[in-house]
PDB file of C-alpha atoms in Angstrom:
ATOM      1  CA  MET Y 619      -6.579  37.736  -1.561  1.00 70.00           C
ATOM      2  CA  SER Y 620      -4.003  39.521   0.558  1.00 77.00           C
ATOM      3  CA  LEU Y 621      -6.741  40.682   2.939  1.00 83.00           C
ATOM      4  CA  ILE Y 622      -7.721  37.071   3.633  1.00 87.00           C
ATOM      5  CA  PHE Y 623      -4.061  36.148   4.065  1.00 87.00           C
ATOM      6  CA  THR Y 624      -3.467  38.960   6.594  1.00 88.00           C
ATOM      7  CA  GLN Y 625      -6.731  38.155   8.415  1.00 85.00           C
ATOM      8  CA  ALA Y 626      -5.794  34.462   8.675  1.00 88.00           C
ATOM      9  CA  LEU Y 627      -2.376  35.439  10.033  1.00 82.00           C
ATOM     10  CA  TYR Y 628      -3.819  37.943  12.490  1.00 86.00           C
ATOM     11  CA  LEU Y 629      -6.730  35.835  13.765  1.00 85.00           C
ATOM     12  CA  ALA Y 630      -5.026  32.462  13.890  1.00 85.00           C
ATOM     13  CA  TRP Y 631      -1.663  31.455  12.534  1.00 87.00           C
ATOM     14  CA  TRP Y 632       0.532  34.365  13.666  1.00 87.00           C
ATOM     15  CA  LYS Y 633       0.224  33.710  17.385  1.00 84.00           C
ATOM     16  CA  ASP Y 634      -2.609  31.469  18.541  1.00 85.00           C
ATOM     17  CA  TYR Y 635      -2.558  28.368  16.320  1.00 89.00           C
ATOM     18  CA  SER Y 636      -0.239  25.441  16.703  1.00 88.00           C
ATOM     19  CA  PHE Y 637       1.599  24.359  13.552  1.00 89.00           C
ATOM     20  CA  GLN Y 638       1.813  20.856  14.998  1.00 91.00           C
ATOM     21  CA  CYS Y 639      -1.841  20.336  15.866  1.00 91.00           C
ATOM     22  CA  GLU Y 640      -4.777  22.704  15.757  1.00 92.00           C
ATOM     23  CA  PRO Y 641      -8.215  21.263  16.532  1.00 92.00           C
ATOM     24  CA  VAL Y 642     -11.332  22.796  15.043  1.00 92.00           C
ATOM     25  CA  ASP Y 643     -12.946  25.465  17.237  1.00 93.00           C
ATOM     26  CA  PHE Y 644     -16.671  24.673  17.219  1.00 94.00           C
ATOM     27  CA  SER Y 645     -17.425  27.273  19.936  1.00 94.00           C
ATOM     28  CA  TYR Y 646     -19.603  30.318  19.556  1.00 95.00           C
ATOM     29  CA  THR Y 647     -16.895  32.799  20.543  1.00 94.00           C
ATOM     30  CA  PRO Y 648     -16.373  35.967  18.509  1.00 94.00           C
ATOM     31  CA  LYS Y 649     -12.956  34.726  17.405  1.00 92.00           C
ATOM     32  CA  ALA Y 650     -14.381  31.401  16.193  1.00 93.00           C
ATOM     33  CA  PHE Y 651     -16.950  33.339  14.143  1.00 95.00           C
ATOM     34  CA  GLN Y 652     -14.220  35.623  12.717  1.00 94.00           C
ATOM     35  CA  VAL Y 653     -12.116  32.653  11.653  1.00 93.00           C
ATOM     36  CA  ALA Y 654     -15.180  30.992  10.118  1.00 94.00           C
ATOM     37  CA  ARG Y 655     -15.932  34.224   8.212  1.00 94.00           C
ATOM     38  CA  VAL Y 656     -12.417  34.275   6.801  1.00 94.00           C
ATOM     39  CA  CYS Y 657     -12.871  30.655   5.747  1.00 94.00           C
ATOM     40  CA  TRP Y 658     -16.152  31.672   4.043  1.00 96.00           C
ATOM     41  CA  TYR Y 659     -14.334  34.468   2.149  1.00 94.00           C
ATOM     42  CA  TYR Y 660     -11.683  31.960   1.080  1.00 94.00           C
ATOM     43  CA  PHE Y 661     -14.437  29.682  -0.266  1.00 95.00           C
ATOM     44  CA  LEU Y 662     -15.899  32.598  -2.233  1.00 94.00           C
ATOM     45  CA  LEU Y 663     -12.461  33.239  -3.772  1.00 92.00           C
ATOM     46  CA  LYS Y 664     -12.289  29.610  -4.853  1.00 93.00           C
ATOM     47  CA  ILE Y 665     -15.636  30.093  -6.637  1.00 94.00           C
ATOM     48  CA  PHE Y 666     -14.184  33.205  -8.301  1.00 90.00           C
ATOM     49  CA  ASP Y 667     -11.154  31.122  -9.446  1.00 87.00           C
ATOM     50  CA  TRP Y 668     -13.487  28.410 -10.751  1.00 90.00           C
ATOM     51  CA  LEU Y 669     -15.465  31.016 -12.716  1.00 90.00           C
ATOM     52  CA  ASP Y 670     -12.203  31.816 -14.488  1.00 81.00           C
ATOM     53  CA  THR Y 671     -12.431  28.327 -16.055  1.00 82.00           C
ATOM     54  CA  ILE Y 672     -16.048  28.849 -17.052  1.00 85.00           C
ATOM     55  CA  PHE Y 673     -15.208  32.183 -18.714  1.00 85.00           C
ATOM     56  CA  PHE Y 674     -12.381  30.526 -20.682  1.00 81.00           C
ATOM     57  CA  VAL Y 675     -14.872  28.000 -22.015  1.00 82.00           C
ATOM     58  CA  LEU Y 676     -17.517  30.632 -22.804  1.00 86.00           C
ATOM     59  CA  ARG Y 677     -14.950  32.793 -24.569  1.00 84.00           C
ATOM     60  CA  LYS Y 678     -13.797  29.718 -26.543  1.00 79.00           C
ATOM     61  CA  LYS Y 679     -10.276  29.992 -25.132  1.00 77.00           C
ATOM     62  CA  GLN Y 680      -9.800  26.211 -25.113  1.00 76.00           C
ATOM     63  CA  SER Y 681      -6.030  26.604 -25.154  1.00 75.00           C
ATOM     64  CA  HIS Y 682      -6.315  27.998 -21.598  1.00 73.00           C
ATOM     65  CA  VAL Y 683      -8.433  25.087 -20.344  1.00 82.00           C
ATOM     66  CA  SER Y 684      -6.365  22.034 -19.437  1.00 86.00           C
ATOM     67  CA  PHE Y 685      -7.096  19.019 -17.277  1.00 88.00           C
ATOM     68  CA  LEU Y 686      -4.885  20.619 -14.595  1.00 88.00           C
ATOM     69  CA  HIS Y 687      -6.885  23.835 -14.708  1.00 84.00           C
ATOM     70  CA  VAL Y 688     -10.304  22.142 -14.520  1.00 87.00           C
ATOM     71  CA  TYR Y 689      -9.288  19.552 -11.913  1.00 90.00           C
ATOM     72  CA  HIS Y 690      -7.550  22.104  -9.716  1.00 89.00           C
ATOM     73  CA  HIS Y 691     -10.332  24.694  -9.728  1.00 89.00           C
ATOM     74  CA  CYS Y 692     -13.226  22.241  -9.394  1.00 90.00           C
ATOM     75  CA  GLY Y 693     -11.416  20.363  -6.633  1.00 91.00           C
ATOM     76  CA  MET Y 694     -10.633  23.535  -4.710  1.00 92.00           C
ATOM     77  CA  VAL Y 695     -14.291  24.590  -4.736  1.00 93.00           C
ATOM     78  CA  VAL Y 696     -15.406  21.189  -3.429  1.00 94.00           C
ATOM     79  CA  PHE Y 697     -12.695  20.932  -0.760  1.00 93.00           C
ATOM     80  CA  SER Y 698     -13.021  24.501   0.445  1.00 94.00           C
ATOM     81  CA  TRP Y 699     -16.791  24.056   0.686  1.00 95.00           C
ATOM     82  CA  ILE Y 700     -16.296  20.961   2.881  1.00 94.00           C
ATOM     83  CA  GLY Y 701     -13.833  22.942   4.975  1.00 92.00           C
ATOM     84  CA  VAL Y 702     -16.058  25.966   5.494  1.00 93.00           C
ATOM     85  CA  LYS Y 703     -19.201  23.890   6.046  1.00 94.00           C
ATOM     86  CA  TYR Y 704     -17.885  21.307   8.499  1.00 95.00           C
ATOM     87  CA  TYR Y 705     -14.389  22.386   9.734  1.00 94.00           C
ATOM     88  CA  PRO Y 706     -14.214  26.199   9.562  1.00 92.00           C
ATOM     89  CA  SER Y 707     -11.056  26.512  11.585  1.00 92.00           C
ATOM     90  CA  GLY Y 708      -8.195  24.381  12.818  1.00 91.00           C
ATOM     91  CA  HIS Y 709      -5.334  22.582  11.169  1.00 93.00           C
ATOM     92  CA  GLY Y 710      -6.735  22.594   7.634  1.00 91.00           C
ATOM     93  CA  THR Y 711      -6.942  26.384   7.463  1.00 92.00           C
ATOM     94  CA  PHE Y 712      -3.188  26.433   6.943  1.00 93.00           C
ATOM     95  CA  PHE Y 713      -3.903  25.235   3.400  1.00 92.00           C
ATOM     96  CA  GLY Y 714      -5.910  28.402   2.789  1.00 92.00           C
ATOM     97  CA  LEU Y 715      -3.260  30.592   4.404  1.00 93.00           C
ATOM     98  CA  ILE Y 716      -0.508  29.309   2.110  1.00 95.00           C
ATOM     99  CA  ASN Y 717      -2.793  29.233  -0.918  1.00 94.00           C
ATOM    100  CA  THR Y 718      -3.895  32.875  -0.505  1.00 94.00           C
ATOM    101  CA  PHE Y 719      -0.249  33.922  -0.256  1.00 94.00           C
ATOM    102  CA  VAL Y 720       0.580  32.151  -3.520  1.00 95.00           C
ATOM    103  CA  HIS Y 721      -2.513  33.532  -5.221  1.00 92.00           C
ATOM    104  CA  ALA Y 722      -1.714  37.074  -4.090  1.00 93.00           C
ATOM    105  CA  ILE Y 723       1.622  36.771  -5.883  1.00 93.00           C
ATOM    106  CA  MET Y 724      -0.021  35.150  -8.896  1.00 91.00           C
ATOM    107  CA  TYR Y 725      -2.713  37.829  -9.229  1.00 90.00           C
ATOM    108  CA  THR Y 726      -0.062  40.542  -8.838  1.00 92.00           C
ATOM    109  CA  TYR Y 727       1.652  38.953 -11.840  1.00 92.00           C
ATOM    110  CA  TYR Y 728      -1.644  38.955 -13.783  1.00 87.00           C
ATOM    111  CA  LEU Y 729      -2.226  42.639 -12.882  1.00 91.00           C
ATOM    112  CA  LEU Y 730       1.261  43.746 -13.916  1.00 92.00           C
ATOM    113  CA  SER Y 731       1.073  41.689 -17.118  1.00 89.00           C
ATOM    114  CA  SER Y 732      -2.268  43.250 -18.004  1.00 89.00           C
ATOM    115  CA  MET Y 733      -0.619  46.644 -17.633  1.00 93.00           C
ATOM    116  CA  LYS Y 734       1.892  45.540 -20.290  1.00 89.00           C
ATOM    117  CA  ILE Y 735       4.710  45.326 -17.810  1.00 88.00           C
ATOM    118  CA  ASN Y 736       7.067  42.560 -18.867  1.00 86.00           C
ATOM    119  CA  MET Y 737       6.706  39.959 -16.135  1.00 81.00           C
ATOM    120  CA  ILE Y 738       7.436  36.845 -18.216  1.00 80.00           C
ATOM    121  CA  SER Y 739      10.300  35.840 -15.920  1.00 83.00           C
ATOM    122  CA  TRP Y 740       7.800  35.489 -13.043  1.00 89.00           C
ATOM    123  CA  LYS Y 741       5.774  32.726 -14.730  1.00 90.00           C
ATOM    124  CA  LYS Y 742       8.298  29.956 -14.089  1.00 93.00           C
ATOM    125  CA  HIS Y 743       8.839  31.050 -10.503  1.00 95.00           C
ATOM    126  CA  ILE Y 744       5.112  31.222  -9.763  1.00 95.00           C
ATOM    127  CA  THR Y 745       4.739  27.603 -10.919  1.00 95.00           C
ATOM    128  CA  GLN Y 746       7.676  26.654  -8.692  1.00 97.00           C
ATOM    129  CA  LEU Y 747       6.043  28.470  -5.785  1.00 97.00           C
ATOM    130  CA  GLN Y 748       2.800  26.592  -6.390  1.00 96.00           C
ATOM    131  CA  MET Y 749       4.675  23.280  -6.284  1.00 97.00           C
ATOM    132  CA  ILE Y 750       6.475  24.277  -3.092  1.00 98.00           C
ATOM    133  CA  GLN Y 751       3.074  25.147  -1.601  1.00 97.00           C
ATOM    134  CA  PHE Y 752       1.822  21.584  -2.152  1.00 97.00           C
ATOM    135  CA  VAL Y 753       4.892  20.096  -0.476  1.00 98.00           C
ATOM    136  CA  ILE Y 754       4.497  22.406   2.524  1.00 96.00           C
ATOM    137  CA  ILE Y 755       0.819  21.620   2.830  1.00 96.00           C
ATOM    138  CA  ALA Y 756       1.372  17.840   2.608  1.00 97.00           C
ATOM    139  CA  CYS Y 757       4.089  18.036   5.273  1.00 96.00           C
ATOM    140  CA  HIS Y 758       1.903  20.182   7.506  1.00 95.00           C
ATOM    141  CA  MET Y 759      -1.095  17.879   7.231  1.00 95.00           C
ATOM    142  CA  SER Y 760       1.033  14.744   7.787  1.00 95.00           C
ATOM    143  CA  GLN Y 761       1.701  15.929  11.354  1.00 94.00           C
ATOM    144  CA  ILE Y 762      -1.830  14.800  12.207  1.00 93.00           C
ATOM    145  CA  PHE Y 763      -0.674  11.184  12.002  1.00 93.00           C
ATOM    146  CA  TRP Y 764       1.987  11.351  14.703  1.00 90.00           C
ATOM    147  CA  THR Y 765       0.295  13.712  17.115  1.00 89.00           C
ATOM    148  CA  ASP Y 766      -2.683  13.168  19.343  1.00 86.00           C
ATOM    149  CA  CYS Y 767      -4.658  15.850  17.553  1.00 88.00           C
ATOM    150  CA  GLU Y 768      -8.408  16.312  17.610  1.00 89.00           C
ATOM    151  CA  TYR Y 769      -8.517  16.963  13.894  1.00 92.00           C
ATOM    152  CA  PRO Y 770     -10.111  14.477  11.457  1.00 93.00           C
ATOM    153  CA  ARG Y 771      -7.479  12.213   9.927  1.00 93.00           C
ATOM    154  CA  TRP Y 772      -9.578  11.607   6.842  1.00 94.00           C
ATOM    155  CA  ILE Y 773      -9.165  15.292   6.017  1.00 93.00           C
ATOM    156  CA  ALA Y 774      -5.418  14.966   6.387  1.00 94.00           C
ATOM    157  CA  VAL Y 775      -5.432  11.919   4.067  1.00 95.00           C
ATOM    158  CA  THR Y 776      -7.578  13.784   1.514  1.00 94.00           C
ATOM    159  CA  CYS Y 777      -5.466  16.930   1.745  1.00 94.00           C
ATOM    160  CA  ILE Y 778      -2.196  15.054   1.378  1.00 96.00           C
ATOM    161  CA  THR Y 779      -3.552  13.011  -1.525  1.00 96.00           C
ATOM    162  CA  GLN Y 780      -4.791  16.126  -3.314  1.00 95.00           C
ATOM    163  CA  SER Y 781      -1.505  17.928  -2.639  1.00 96.00           C
ATOM    164  CA  VAL Y 782       0.423  15.054  -4.250  1.00 97.00           C
ATOM    165  CA  ILE Y 783      -1.952  14.991  -7.237  1.00 96.00           C
ATOM    166  CA  PHE Y 784      -1.663  18.777  -7.643  1.00 95.00           C
ATOM    167  CA  LEU Y 785       2.138  18.518  -7.306  1.00 97.00           C
ATOM    168  CA  VAL Y 786       2.323  15.858 -10.045  1.00 97.00           C
ATOM    169  CA  LEU Y 787       0.020  17.817 -12.360  1.00 95.00           C
ATOM    170  CA  PHE Y 788       1.891  21.071 -11.802  1.00 95.00           C
ATOM    171  CA  ALA Y 789       5.259  19.348 -12.223  1.00 96.00           C
ATOM    172  CA  ASP Y 790       4.046  17.863 -15.507  1.00 95.00           C
ATOM    173  CA  PHE Y 791       2.967  21.355 -16.645  1.00 92.00           C
ATOM    174  CA  TYR Y 792       6.297  22.795 -15.463  1.00 94.00           C
ATOM    175  CA  TYR Y 793       8.267  20.147 -17.365  1.00 95.00           C
ATOM    176  CA  TYR Y 794       6.473  20.725 -20.662  1.00 92.00           C
ATOM    177  CA  ALA Y 795       6.384  24.515 -20.279  1.00 90.00           C
ATOM    178  CA  TYR Y 796       9.890  25.230 -18.968  1.00 92.00           C
ATOM    179  CA  VAL Y 797      12.195  22.208 -19.081  1.00 92.00           C
ATOM    180  CA  LYS Y 798      11.522  20.130 -22.185  1.00 87.00           C
ATOM    181  CA  PRO Y 799      13.160  21.717 -25.238  1.00 68.00           C
ATOM    182  CA  THR Y 800      10.803  22.800 -27.984  1.00 71.00           C
ATOM    183  CA  ASN Y 801      11.126  21.653 -31.582  1.00 59.00           C
ATOM    184  CA  SER Y 802      12.179  25.155 -32.672  1.00 53.00           C
ATOM    185  CA  ALA Y 803      14.993  25.206 -30.100  1.00 50.00           C
ATOM    186  CA  THR Y 804      16.440  21.880 -31.287  1.00 47.00           C
ATOM    187  CA  SER Y 805      16.203  22.693 -35.021  1.00 46.00           C
TER     188      SER Y 805
END
């Protein structure tokens, strides 16, 4: 996860890409192939995340499988496949950059928790970070509408729509997990 994040920074977003408008590079240059390869690795990670859902189902851990979990992981596989297949660089890769950063933190939490290190205070903040991610992505993609950018606007519409849906679903989860008082707390 962190390798993909650092590669995306190094190859694209750290110095060469424009945060305002970055068209897709359809050339056959070595850099275009390197960026496309990083996009491919990102897609493979989304398949790995999706397999997490399948393993929950196979292990009969239904309490871990929510609509949010299924929708998020299935949607990410579909959208990252579209990205890597048809638009393997450009403005939309910022989504993957931010997402790999958030997932690196999230998987660090999982690792430390599996080592029996008390990381329970991280859970709430990771959910907050995920919600911030969707706001940043929606704002970033909305720039396509007021710039003369050679990037497909339908992708921006789709990305913004999915970011809003993810934000609402994660906010709902956050409310019921961390804000709403439980019955035991009010008794």
